[in-house]
mmCIF file of C-alpha atoms and ligand atoms in Angstrom:
data_model
loop_
_atom_site.group_PDB
_atom_site.id
_atom_site.type_symbol
_atom_site.label_atom_id
_atom_site.label_comp_id
_atom_site.label_asym_id
_atom_site.label_seq_id
_atom_site.Cartn_x
_atom_site.Cartn_y
_atom_site.Cartn_z
ATOM 1 C CA MET A 1 -3.136 80.981 22.387
ATOM 2 C CA ILE A 2 -4.615 78.741 19.681
ATOM 3 C CA SER A 3 -6.531 75.726 21.086
ATOM 4 C CA ALA A 4 -5.277 72.130 20.946
ATOM 5 C CA ASN A 5 -8.428 71.308 19.057
ATOM 6 C CA TYR A 6 -7.722 73.865 16.307
ATOM 7 C CA ASN A 7 -4.079 72.759 16.021
ATOM 8 C CA THR A 8 -5.108 69.104 15.806
ATOM 9 C CA ARG A 9 -7.411 69.823 12.894
ATOM 10 C CA PHE A 10 -4.670 71.878 11.258
ATOM 11 C CA VAL A 11 -2.195 68.971 11.628
ATOM 12 C CA LYS A 12 -4.616 66.477 10.076
ATOM 13 C CA ASP A 13 -5.434 68.841 7.177
ATOM 14 C CA THR A 14 -1.743 69.494 6.557
ATOM 15 C CA ALA A 15 -1.004 65.758 6.504
ATOM 16 C CA GLN A 16 -3.613 65.334 3.804
ATOM 17 C CA LYS A 17 -2.384 68.324 1.793
ATOM 18 C CA LEU A 18 1.159 66.929 1.822
ATOM 19 C CA GLY A 19 -0.141 63.664 0.420
ATOM 20 C CA PHE A 20 -0.001 61.420 3.508
ATOM 21 C CA ASP A 21 -2.746 58.810 3.520
ATOM 22 C CA TYR A 22 -3.300 58.558 7.272
ATOM 23 C CA CYS A 23 -2.400 60.641 10.308
ATOM 24 C CA GLY A 24 -2.727 59.553 13.945
ATOM 25 C CA ILE A 25 -1.754 61.477 17.068
ATOM 26 C CA THR A 26 -0.770 60.231 20.504
ATOM 27 C CA LYS A 27 0.775 61.479 23.719
ATOM 28 C CA ALA A 28 4.568 61.266 23.933
ATOM 29 C CA VAL A 29 5.214 58.784 26.724
ATOM 30 C CA LYS A 30 7.942 56.323 27.594
ATOM 31 C CA LEU A 31 7.324 52.986 25.871
ATOM 32 C CA ASN A 32 7.887 50.629 28.793
ATOM 33 C CA GLU A 33 6.170 47.550 27.374
ATOM 34 C CA ASP A 34 7.863 47.945 23.984
ATOM 35 C CA ALA A 35 11.193 48.395 25.745
ATOM 36 C CA ARG A 36 10.870 44.848 27.112
ATOM 37 C CA ARG A 37 9.942 43.487 23.694
ATOM 38 C CA LEU A 38 12.863 45.259 22.066
ATOM 39 C CA GLU A 39 15.252 44.088 24.771
ATOM 40 C CA THR A 40 14.256 40.437 24.332
ATOM 41 C CA TRP A 41 14.547 40.762 20.555
ATOM 42 C CA LEU A 42 18.070 42.179 20.883
ATOM 43 C CA ASN A 43 19.125 39.662 23.553
ATOM 44 C CA LYS A 44 18.112 36.836 21.217
ATOM 45 C CA GLY A 45 20.319 38.335 18.486
ATOM 46 C CA MET A 46 17.358 38.859 16.137
ATOM 47 C CA HIS A 47 19.013 42.004 14.779
ATOM 48 C CA GLY A 48 21.866 39.893 13.348
ATOM 49 C CA THR A 49 24.644 42.238 12.214
ATOM 50 C CA MET A 50 22.423 45.363 12.280
ATOM 51 C CA GLN A 51 24.471 47.037 14.979
ATOM 52 C CA TYR A 52 22.543 50.278 14.654
ATOM 53 C CA MET A 53 19.641 48.477 16.381
ATOM 54 C CA GLU A 54 21.726 48.040 19.549
ATOM 55 C CA LYS A 55 22.478 51.751 19.722
ATOM 56 C CA TYR A 56 20.424 54.515 21.358
ATOM 57 C CA PHE A 57 18.204 52.071 23.274
ATOM 58 C CA ASP A 58 17.064 54.820 25.686
ATOM 59 C CA GLN A 59 16.164 57.253 22.883
ATOM 60 C CA ARG A 60 14.257 54.501 21.077
ATOM 61 C CA ILE A 61 11.851 54.093 23.966
ATOM 62 C CA ASP A 62 11.671 57.691 25.206
ATOM 63 C CA PRO A 63 10.680 60.494 22.773
ATOM 64 C CA SER A 64 11.722 63.209 25.249
ATOM 65 C CA LEU A 65 15.333 62.130 24.706
ATOM 66 C CA LEU A 66 14.936 62.932 21.009
ATOM 67 C CA VAL A 67 12.991 66.183 21.459
ATOM 68 C CA PRO A 68 13.359 67.767 24.900
ATOM 69 C CA GLY A 69 9.953 68.454 26.467
ATOM 70 C CA ALA A 70 8.226 66.206 23.867
ATOM 71 C CA LYS A 71 4.429 66.177 24.336
ATOM 72 C CA THR A 72 3.072 64.660 21.140
ATOM 73 C CA VAL A 73 3.924 62.006 18.578
ATOM 74 C CA ILE A 74 2.283 62.375 15.155
ATOM 75 C CA THR A 75 2.391 59.284 12.937
ATOM 76 C CA LEU A 76 1.953 59.569 9.198
ATOM 77 C CA LEU A 77 1.428 56.761 6.695
ATOM 78 C CA LEU A 78 2.309 56.985 3.011
ATOM 79 C CA ASN A 79 1.056 54.303 0.636
ATOM 80 C CA TYR A 80 3.649 52.887 -1.772
ATOM 81 C CA PHE A 81 1.653 50.117 -3.454
ATOM 82 C CA PRO A 82 2.618 50.329 -7.150
ATOM 83 C CA ALA A 83 0.130 50.411 -10.011
ATOM 84 C CA GLU A 84 2.416 48.226 -12.143
ATOM 85 C CA LYS A 85 4.241 44.972 -11.417
ATOM 86 C CA GLN A 86 7.741 43.845 -12.309
ATOM 87 C CA ASN A 87 8.421 41.533 -15.236
ATOM 88 C CA ASP A 88 7.697 38.274 -13.434
ATOM 89 C CA THR A 89 10.605 36.273 -14.810
ATOM 90 C CA ALA A 90 13.212 38.749 -13.471
ATOM 91 C CA PRO A 91 14.902 38.698 -10.041
ATOM 92 C CA LYS A 92 12.414 40.226 -7.621
ATOM 93 C CA VAL A 93 12.589 43.645 -6.001
ATOM 94 C CA ALA A 94 10.364 44.533 -3.029
ATOM 95 C CA LYS A 95 7.603 46.976 -3.941
ATOM 96 C CA TYR A 96 8.777 49.639 -1.529
ATOM 97 C CA ALA A 97 11.890 50.036 -3.694
ATOM 98 C CA TYR A 98 10.259 50.468 -7.124
ATOM 99 C CA GLY A 99 10.483 54.278 -7.187
ATOM 100 C CA LYS A 100 12.456 57.126 -5.621
ATOM 101 C CA ASP A 101 14.007 56.442 -2.221
ATOM 102 C CA TYR A 102 11.323 57.039 0.425
ATOM 103 C CA HIS A 103 13.857 58.550 2.828
ATOM 104 C CA GLU A 104 14.379 61.404 0.366
ATOM 105 C CA VAL A 105 10.685 61.785 -0.508
ATOM 106 C CA ILE A 106 9.395 61.690 3.063
ATOM 107 C CA LYS A 107 12.159 63.785 4.659
ATOM 108 C CA GLU A 108 11.204 66.633 2.330
ATOM 109 C CA LYS A 109 7.530 66.305 3.258
ATOM 110 C CA LEU A 110 8.365 66.253 6.985
ATOM 111 C CA ASN A 111 10.455 69.427 6.688
ATOM 112 C CA SER A 112 7.598 71.178 4.893
ATOM 113 C CA PHE A 113 5.200 69.892 7.561
ATOM 114 C CA LEU A 114 7.242 71.437 10.375
ATOM 115 C CA GLN A 115 7.559 74.741 8.507
ATOM 116 C CA ILE A 116 3.834 74.978 7.771
ATOM 117 C CA LEU A 117 2.991 74.110 11.378
ATOM 118 C CA LYS A 118 5.396 76.685 12.779
ATOM 119 C CA ALA A 119 3.980 79.387 10.526
ATOM 120 C CA GLU A 120 0.491 78.606 11.870
ATOM 121 C CA THR A 121 1.091 77.962 15.569
ATOM 122 C CA GLY A 122 4.259 79.913 16.346
ATOM 123 C CA ASP A 123 7.677 78.479 17.118
ATOM 124 C CA PHE A 124 8.017 75.091 18.838
ATOM 125 C CA ASN A 125 10.521 72.285 19.118
ATOM 126 C CA GLY A 126 9.984 69.410 16.772
ATOM 127 C CA ARG A 127 11.731 66.818 14.608
ATOM 128 C CA GLY A 128 10.691 64.552 11.814
ATOM 129 C CA PHE A 129 11.837 60.933 11.506
ATOM 130 C CA VAL A 130 11.584 58.247 8.902
ATOM 131 C CA ASP A 131 13.063 54.804 9.288
ATOM 132 C CA SER A 132 16.707 55.447 10.087
ATOM 133 C CA ALA A 133 16.308 57.178 13.472
ATOM 134 C CA PRO A 134 15.907 55.388 16.820
ATOM 135 C CA VAL A 135 12.103 55.526 16.846
ATOM 136 C CA LEU A 136 9.798 52.536 17.260
ATOM 137 C CA GLU A 137 7.627 53.603 14.359
ATOM 138 C CA ARG A 138 5.249 50.639 14.303
ATOM 139 C CA SER A 139 4.542 50.999 18.031
ATOM 140 C CA TRP A 140 3.663 54.691 17.653
ATOM 141 C CA ALA A 141 1.430 53.937 14.683
ATOM 142 C CA GLN A 142 -0.535 51.385 16.724
ATOM 143 C CA ARG A 143 -0.755 53.738 19.713
ATOM 144 C CA SER A 144 -2.029 56.508 17.410
ATOM 145 C CA GLY A 145 -4.937 54.328 16.311
ATOM 146 C CA LEU A 146 -3.785 53.697 12.740
ATOM 147 C CA GLY A 147 -3.812 49.916 12.797
ATOM 148 C CA TRP A 148 -2.616 46.754 14.470
ATOM 149 C CA ILE A 149 0.697 44.875 14.427
ATOM 150 C CA GLY A 150 0.025 41.788 12.315
ATOM 151 C CA LYS A 151 1.553 38.364 12.887
ATOM 152 C CA ASN A 152 4.063 39.277 10.150
ATOM 153 C CA GLY A 153 5.206 42.209 12.324
ATOM 154 C CA ASN A 154 3.867 44.849 9.947
ATOM 155 C CA LEU A 155 1.435 47.605 10.768
ATOM 156 C CA LEU A 156 -1.852 46.727 9.079
ATOM 157 C CA THR A 157 -4.768 49.012 8.332
ATOM 158 C CA LYS A 158 -8.256 47.627 7.884
ATOM 159 C CA GLN A 159 -8.993 49.955 4.968
ATOM 160 C CA SER A 160 -5.901 49.353 2.850
ATOM 161 C CA GLY A 161 -3.507 46.731 4.195
ATOM 162 C CA SER A 162 0.193 47.186 4.981
ATOM 163 C CA PHE A 163 2.010 48.600 1.946
ATOM 164 C CA PHE A 164 2.672 51.887 3.754
ATOM 165 C CA PHE A 165 5.746 53.727 4.941
ATOM 166 C CA ILE A 166 5.615 55.098 8.446
ATOM 167 C CA ALA A 167 6.954 58.544 9.373
ATOM 168 C CA THR A 168 6.920 60.312 12.719
ATOM 169 C CA LEU A 169 6.917 63.888 14.001
ATOM 170 C CA ILE A 170 7.756 64.481 17.641
ATOM 171 C CA ILE A 171 6.772 67.952 18.884
ATOM 172 C CA ASP A 172 6.655 69.777 22.199
ATOM 173 C CA ILE A 173 3.104 71.123 21.875
ATOM 174 C CA GLU A 174 -0.039 69.393 23.081
ATOM 175 C CA LEU A 175 -2.732 68.238 20.672
ATOM 176 C CA ASP A 176 -5.900 66.139 21.006
ATOM 177 C CA TYR A 177 -5.029 62.450 21.037
ATOM 178 C CA ASP A 178 -6.494 59.524 19.100
ATOM 179 C CA ASP A 179 -7.397 56.271 20.834
ATOM 180 C CA PRO A 180 -4.935 53.399 20.364
ATOM 181 C CA PHE A 181 -5.902 50.602 18.001
ATOM 182 C CA VAL A 182 -6.728 47.811 20.427
ATOM 183 C CA LYS A 183 -8.256 45.176 18.150
ATOM 184 C CA ASP A 184 -6.330 42.577 16.224
ATOM 185 C CA TYR A 185 -7.846 41.459 12.932
ATOM 186 C CA CYS A 186 -5.433 38.611 12.219
ATOM 187 C CA GLY A 187 -7.689 36.173 14.075
ATOM 188 C CA SER A 188 -6.840 32.547 13.323
ATOM 189 C CA CYS A 189 -5.114 33.336 10.007
ATOM 190 C CA SER A 190 -1.487 32.176 9.692
ATOM 191 C CA LYS A 191 -0.892 32.678 5.955
ATOM 192 C CA CYS A 192 2.226 34.825 6.491
ATOM 193 C CA ILE A 193 3.816 32.369 8.932
ATOM 194 C CA ASP A 194 3.125 29.445 6.594
ATOM 195 C CA ALA A 195 4.455 31.304 3.541
ATOM 196 C CA CYS A 196 7.712 32.686 4.967
ATOM 197 C CA PRO A 197 10.409 30.561 3.266
ATOM 198 C CA THR A 198 13.042 31.141 5.964
ATOM 199 C CA ASN A 199 10.795 30.630 9.005
ATOM 200 C CA ALA A 200 11.538 34.146 10.199
ATOM 201 C CA ILE A 201 8.054 34.749 11.622
ATOM 202 C CA LEU A 202 7.686 33.524 15.189
ATOM 203 C CA PRO A 203 4.662 33.438 17.492
ATOM 204 C CA GLY A 204 3.611 36.764 19.077
ATOM 205 C CA SER A 205 4.132 38.992 15.981
ATOM 206 C CA ILE A 206 7.890 38.617 16.321
ATOM 207 C CA VAL A 207 10.030 38.683 13.210
ATOM 208 C CA ASP A 208 13.528 37.312 13.598
ATOM 209 C CA GLY A 209 15.331 39.943 11.538
ATOM 210 C CA SER A 210 18.434 37.767 11.272
ATOM 211 C CA ARG A 211 16.466 35.169 9.241
ATOM 212 C CA CYS A 212 14.549 37.568 6.999
ATOM 213 C CA ILE A 213 15.327 37.704 3.257
ATOM 214 C CA SER A 214 15.091 41.476 3.494
ATOM 215 C CA TYR A 215 17.949 41.404 6.002
ATOM 216 C CA PHE A 216 20.113 39.060 3.933
ATOM 217 C CA THR A 217 19.621 40.937 0.670
ATOM 218 C CA ILE A 218 19.844 44.521 2.009
ATOM 219 C CA GLU A 219 21.404 44.727 5.454
ATOM 220 C CA LEU A 220 24.031 41.983 5.453
ATOM 221 C CA LYS A 221 27.118 43.849 4.295
ATOM 222 C CA ASP A 222 30.313 42.425 2.819
ATOM 223 C CA MET A 223 29.373 38.897 3.843
ATOM 224 C CA LEU A 224 28.163 35.763 2.190
ATOM 225 C CA ILE A 225 24.574 34.673 2.699
ATOM 226 C CA PRO A 226 24.627 31.506 4.876
ATOM 227 C CA SER A 227 24.428 28.333 2.807
ATOM 228 C CA GLU A 228 21.520 26.977 4.922
ATOM 229 C CA MET A 229 19.412 29.622 3.123
ATOM 230 C CA HIS A 230 20.036 28.118 -0.313
ATOM 231 C CA GLY A 231 16.876 27.319 -2.189
ATOM 232 C CA ARG A 232 14.734 29.508 0.056
ATOM 233 C CA PHE A 233 14.850 32.948 -1.538
ATOM 234 C CA ASN A 234 12.245 32.331 -4.263
ATOM 235 C CA ASP A 235 14.082 34.745 -6.593
ATOM 236 C CA TRP A 236 14.019 37.727 -4.207
ATOM 237 C CA MET A 237 17.041 39.875 -5.078
ATOM 238 C CA PHE A 238 16.269 42.992 -3.003
ATOM 239 C CA GLY A 239 13.917 42.798 -0.007
ATOM 240 C CA CYS A 240 10.960 40.419 0.217
ATOM 241 C CA ASP A 241 7.188 40.925 0.077
ATOM 242 C CA ILE A 242 5.993 37.355 0.574
ATOM 243 C CA CYS A 243 4.431 37.845 4.020
ATOM 244 C CA GLN A 244 2.575 40.920 2.764
ATOM 245 C CA ASP A 245 1.573 39.536 -0.630
ATOM 246 C CA VAL A 246 -0.194 36.570 1.007
ATOM 247 C CA CYS A 247 -1.959 38.716 3.617
ATOM 248 C CA PRO A 248 -5.713 38.871 2.962
ATOM 249 C CA TRP A 249 -5.842 42.498 4.169
ATOM 250 C CA ASN A 250 -3.646 43.506 1.226
ATOM 251 C CA ARG A 251 -6.478 42.660 -1.144
ATOM 252 C CA PHE A 252 -7.588 46.187 -0.247
ATOM 253 C CA SER A 253 -4.326 47.849 -1.362
ATOM 254 C CA LYS A 254 -4.852 50.706 -3.778
ATOM 255 C CA PRO A 255 -2.135 52.197 -6.036
ATOM 256 C CA THR A 256 -0.138 55.048 -4.520
ATOM 257 C CA GLN A 257 -0.928 58.631 -5.529
ATOM 258 C CA GLU A 258 2.679 59.690 -4.893
ATOM 259 C CA ILE A 259 4.178 60.476 -8.267
ATOM 260 C CA GLN A 260 7.748 60.134 -6.913
ATOM 261 C CA PHE A 261 7.075 56.436 -6.253
ATOM 262 C CA THR A 262 6.429 55.804 -9.954
ATOM 263 C CA PRO A 263 8.471 52.663 -10.701
ATOM 264 C CA LEU A 264 11.817 53.007 -12.459
ATOM 265 C CA PRO A 265 11.426 51.468 -15.953
ATOM 266 C CA GLU A 266 14.566 49.348 -15.339
ATOM 267 C CA ILE A 267 12.987 47.777 -12.252
ATOM 268 C CA LEU A 268 9.841 46.899 -14.179
ATOM 269 C CA ASN A 269 11.492 45.698 -17.368
ATOM 270 C CA PHE A 270 15.042 44.457 -16.789
ATOM 271 C CA THR A 271 15.532 40.808 -17.644
ATOM 272 C CA THR A 272 17.756 38.504 -15.549
ATOM 273 C CA LYS A 273 20.491 38.943 -18.157
ATOM 274 C CA GLU A 274 20.280 42.729 -18.003
ATOM 275 C CA TRP A 275 20.596 42.651 -14.208
ATOM 276 C CA GLU A 276 23.554 40.292 -14.446
ATOM 277 C CA HIS A 277 25.371 42.286 -17.109
ATOM 278 C CA MET A 278 24.861 45.695 -15.568
ATOM 279 C CA THR A 279 28.091 47.610 -14.925
ATOM 280 C CA GLU A 280 28.867 49.416 -11.686
ATOM 281 C CA GLU A 281 28.747 52.708 -13.539
ATOM 282 C CA SER A 282 25.245 52.163 -14.871
ATOM 283 C CA PHE A 283 24.092 50.829 -11.481
ATOM 284 C CA ARG A 284 25.217 54.087 -9.865
ATOM 285 C CA LYS A 285 23.518 56.168 -12.531
ATOM 286 C CA ILE A 286 20.201 54.314 -12.657
ATOM 287 C CA PHE A 287 19.792 53.779 -8.911
ATOM 288 C CA LYS A 288 21.219 57.090 -7.660
ATOM 289 C CA HIS A 289 17.935 57.988 -5.959
ATOM 290 C CA SER A 290 16.652 54.464 -5.420
ATOM 291 C CA PRO A 291 16.594 52.365 -2.213
ATOM 292 C CA LEU A 292 18.724 49.799 -4.127
ATOM 293 C CA LYS A 293 21.785 51.961 -3.519
ATOM 294 C CA ARG A 294 21.733 50.698 0.084
ATOM 295 C CA SER A 295 22.888 47.255 -1.054
ATOM 296 C CA LYS A 296 25.492 48.806 -3.337
ATOM 297 C CA PHE A 297 26.490 47.236 -6.648
ATOM 298 C CA LYS A 298 28.466 44.518 -4.845
ATOM 299 C CA GLY A 299 25.480 43.538 -2.719
ATOM 300 C CA ILE A 300 23.180 43.239 -5.741
ATOM 301 C CA GLN A 301 25.797 41.090 -7.524
ATOM 302 C CA ARG A 302 26.125 38.823 -4.492
ATOM 303 C CA ASN A 303 22.333 38.467 -4.277
ATOM 304 C CA LEU A 304 22.055 37.672 -7.990
ATOM 305 C CA LYS A 305 24.690 34.943 -7.690
ATOM 306 C CA PHE A 306 22.964 33.531 -4.627
ATOM 307 C CA ILE A 307 19.561 33.236 -6.279
ATOM 308 C CA LYS A 308 21.098 31.886 -9.480
ATOM 309 C CA LYS A 309 22.483 28.930 -7.531
ATOM 310 C CA GLU A 310 18.903 28.196 -6.481
ATOM 311 C CA ASP A 311 17.785 27.240 -9.986
HETATM 312 C C1 B12 B 401 15.281 46.964 11.568
HETATM 313 C C2 B12 B 401 14.174 47.012 10.539
HETATM 314 C C3 B12 B 401 14.023 45.917 9.686
HETATM 315 C C4 B12 B 401 14.828 44.612 9.852
HETATM 316 C C5 B12 B 401 14.268 43.802 11.042
HETATM 317 C C6 B12 B 401 12.745 43.637 11.034
HETATM 318 C C7 B12 B 401 12.145 43.673 12.436
HETATM 319 N N1 B12 B 401 11.479 42.645 12.820
HETATM 320 O O1 B12 B 401 12.307 44.639 13.157
HETATM 321 C C8 B12 B 401 14.645 43.941 8.461
HETATM 322 C C9 B12 B 401 15.802 44.312 7.566
HETATM 323 C C10 B12 B 401 14.516 42.430 8.464
HETATM 324 C C11 B12 B 401 13.374 44.646 7.968
HETATM 325 C C12 B12 B 401 12.530 44.114 7.009
HETATM 326 C C13 B12 B 401 11.402 44.764 6.509
HETATM 327 N N2 B12 B 401 11.035 46.033 6.763
HETATM 328 CO CO1 B12 B 401 11.857 47.147 8.141
HETATM 329 N N3 B12 B 401 12.458 48.279 9.506
HETATM 330 C C14 B12 B 401 13.327 48.149 10.454
HETATM 331 C C15 B12 B 401 13.371 49.399 11.348
HETATM 332 C C16 B12 B 401 14.545 50.273 10.916
HETATM 333 C C17 B12 B 401 13.428 49.144 12.850
HETATM 334 C C18 B12 B 401 12.388 48.137 13.353
HETATM 335 C C19 B12 B 401 12.583 47.802 14.816
HETATM 336 O O2 B12 B 401 12.626 48.672 15.663
HETATM 337 N N4 B12 B 401 12.737 46.499 15.107
HETATM 338 C C20 B12 B 401 12.847 46.005 16.444
HETATM 339 C C21 B12 B 401 11.604 45.211 16.762
HETATM 340 C C22 B12 B 401 11.651 44.659 18.174
HETATM 341 O O3 B12 B 401 10.581 46.182 16.673
HETATM 342 P P1 B12 B 401 9.244 45.976 15.792
HETATM 343 O O4 B12 B 401 9.355 44.796 14.922
HETATM 344 O O5 B12 B 401 8.894 47.304 15.154
HETATM 345 O O6 B12 B 401 8.238 45.668 16.958
HETATM 346 C C23 B12 B 401 7.817 46.704 17.840
HETATM 347 C C24 B12 B 401 6.322 46.971 17.698
HETATM 348 O O7 B12 B 401 5.812 46.387 16.543
HETATM 349 C C25 B12 B 401 5.743 46.430 18.976
HETATM 350 N N5 B12 B 401 5.032 45.158 18.868
HETATM 351 C C26 B12 B 401 5.503 44.015 18.370
HETATM 352 N N6 B12 B 401 4.590 43.076 18.526
HETATM 353 C C27 B12 B 401 3.543 43.628 19.104
HETATM 354 C C28 B12 B 401 2.331 43.066 19.487
HETATM 355 C C29 B12 B 401 1.387 43.867 20.096
HETATM 356 C C30 B12 B 401 0.131 43.268 20.525
HETATM 357 C C31 B12 B 401 1.655 45.253 20.317
HETATM 358 C C32 B12 B 401 0.677 46.129 20.940
HETATM 359 C C33 B12 B 401 2.878 45.792 19.929
HETATM 360 C C34 B12 B 401 3.801 44.962 19.330
HETATM 361 O O8 B12 B 401 6.813 46.209 19.881
HETATM 362 C C35 B12 B 401 8.032 46.179 19.253
HETATM 363 C C36 B12 B 401 9.004 47.080 19.990
HETATM 364 O O9 B12 B 401 9.537 46.439 21.074
HETATM 365 C C37 B12 B 401 11.981 50.057 10.976
HETATM 366 C C38 B12 B 401 11.953 51.596 11.039
HETATM 367 C C39 B12 B 401 11.789 52.103 12.458
HETATM 368 N N7 B12 B 401 12.603 53.031 12.870
HETATM 369 O O10 B12 B 401 10.925 51.633 13.181
HETATM 370 C C40 B12 B 401 11.706 49.541 9.545
HETATM 371 C C41 B12 B 401 10.261 49.204 9.171
HETATM 372 C C42 B12 B 401 9.661 48.437 10.303
HETATM 373 N N8 B12 B 401 10.419 48.334 8.014
HETATM 374 C C43 B12 B 401 9.505 48.468 7.116
HETATM 375 C C44 B12 B 401 9.385 47.650 5.958
HETATM 376 C C45 B12 B 401 8.483 48.173 4.852
HETATM 377 C C46 B12 B 401 10.075 46.436 5.869
HETATM 378 C C47 B12 B 401 9.870 45.325 4.812
HETATM 379 C C48 B12 B 401 8.420 45.123 4.398
HETATM 380 C C49 B12 B 401 10.768 45.651 3.585
HETATM 381 C C50 B12 B 401 10.763 44.602 2.501
HETATM 382 N N9 B12 B 401 9.721 44.495 1.709
HETATM 383 O O11 B12 B 401 11.732 43.915 2.320
HETATM 384 C C51 B12 B 401 10.454 44.082 5.563
HETATM 385 C C52 B12 B 401 9.345 43.370 6.360
HETATM 386 C C53 B12 B 401 9.839 42.285 7.247
HETATM 387 C C54 B12 B 401 8.851 42.013 8.369
HETATM 388 N N10 B12 B 401 7.978 41.041 8.184
HETATM 389 O O12 B12 B 401 8.894 42.692 9.395
HETATM 390 C C55 B12 B 401 8.506 49.553 7.500
HETATM 391 C C56 B12 B 401 7.215 48.876 7.992
HETATM 392 C C57 B12 B 401 5.931 49.527 7.534
HETATM 393 C C58 B12 B 401 4.734 48.807 8.101
HETATM 394 N N11 B12 B 401 3.610 48.901 7.418
HETATM 395 O O13 B12 B 401 4.799 48.171 9.129
HETATM 396 C C59 B12 B 401 9.318 50.351 8.610
HETATM 397 C C60 B12 B 401 8.473 50.959 9.703
HETATM 398 C C61 B12 B 401 10.117 51.423 7.843
HETATM 399 C C62 B12 B 401 9.261 52.669 7.521
HETATM 400 N N12 B12 B 401 9.632 53.824 8.032
HETATM 401 O O14 B12 B 401 8.270 52.596 6.842
HETATM 402 N N13 B12 B 401 13.165 45.825 8.626
HETATM 403 S S1 SF4 B 402 9.836 39.585 4.430
HETATM 404 FE FE1 SF4 B 402 10.009 37.504 3.544
HETATM 405 S S2 SF4 B 402 11.645 36.484 4.712
HETATM 406 FE FE2 SF4 B 402 11.052 38.345 5.842
HETATM 407 S S3 SF4 B 402 9.511 37.641 7.321
HETATM 408 FE FE3 SF4 B 402 8.376 38.282 5.501
HETATM 409 S S4 SF4 B 402 8.169 36.407 4.240
HETATM 410 FE FE4 SF4 B 402 9.755 36.017 5.781
HETATM 411 S S1 SF4 B 403 -1.380 37.001 6.682
HETATM 412 FE FE1 SF4 B 403 -2.964 36.639 8.216
HETATM 413 S S2 SF4 B 403 -1.828 36.383 10.149
HETATM 414 FE FE2 SF4 B 403 -0.419 37.312 8.680
HETATM 415 S S3 SF4 B 403 -0.579 39.511 9.052
HETATM 416 FE FE3 SF4 B 403 -2.044 39.024 7.424
HETATM 417 S S4 SF4 B 403 -3.994 38.626 8.493
HETATM 418 FE FE4 SF4 B 403 -2.361 38.561 10.027
#
């Protein structure tokens, strides 16, 4: 049998070869403390209309319900910070959505990861997750030693800030585990709380999802954005980066090396008029592999109208 130590080194090397920027490993345990935090968050209705957050509560806090016999959770970070910025007079798009949809990019990498690992260590049970599955990704990242949960709710690394996607592999083989990240480098800073235009950031690193611009512009389906939010969106049309842009740790962000996250030229260059006059057909064509397809054409139109009223 190959040792846990050998396999651990193999996992970390593979993560690097597949282009992930960081890899942390922790024991698969039930997340009792996080379960309480999640429960309170749901009870207070901070998920708004995101009903998928109410589902699979038990799986969300117990990896062995996702992979029977789960022993290890591997967390992988992939930097998406773009080298170029959007035309700054146009409606704003969050940086994570500049290039190809990360679900597609990362899913492919996770499948390759599992295949490579199986070829090296023999068959095992394992699954890869990114974003849409019931996995508390930020909690696992902190437990795997990759960073701390900032006051803005995001996972922050000391070396390069927070513009990272998080992906997770849950496997039923044992590896050597990293220490959790116990320090908190937010200190007395409150720049994100002060800058959030909708007051979505509450004490204790809690983000009220139902007040976040990202929620209104992406997740709120077939509904109008509440009028109390008028004048608060600061031109954000899809997602919002304010609480990350103001964070001092993001001064250390470096451009992504992932070629598939190269920004779409339309996202960088479209003017307000071009966004407004886009047809549904061209939206579908241009954003076929972009995160913007989540809002659909109708959602983008609604958001554009909403921010136009702000002027
Ligand atoms: C639902 C969701 C949203 C919702 C609700 C946000 C929220 N507060 O949860 C909305 C649509 C608003 C949203 C917005 C964004 N999201 Co989002 N979202 C998610 C999703 C699918 C689930 C998050 C979740 O479980 N929420 C429930 C709450 C209770 O959990 P939580 O906030 O993660 O908090 C847990 C831990 O952080 C921990 N915890 C919290 N506080 C503390 C404090 C201490 C001391 C400790 C130890 C632990 C701890 O306990 C909590 C669990 O109970 C995850 C993907 C996933 N499967 O995890 C992506 C995810 C969190 N989102 C992500 C991103 C990029 C964003 C945006 C930046 C996108 C944008 N630019 O518009 C914004 C950022 C908004 C913000 N400030 O948080 C990334 C975050 C990457 C990172 N570096 O942290 C994720 C991980 C997606 C991914 N796979 O990369 N998102
Ligand atoms: S993403 Fe924007 S709206 Fe949401 S918490 Fe951060 S600053 Fe507030
Ligand atoms: S802006 Fe300040 S308080 Fe907010 S996450 Fe960054 S360091 Fe922490």
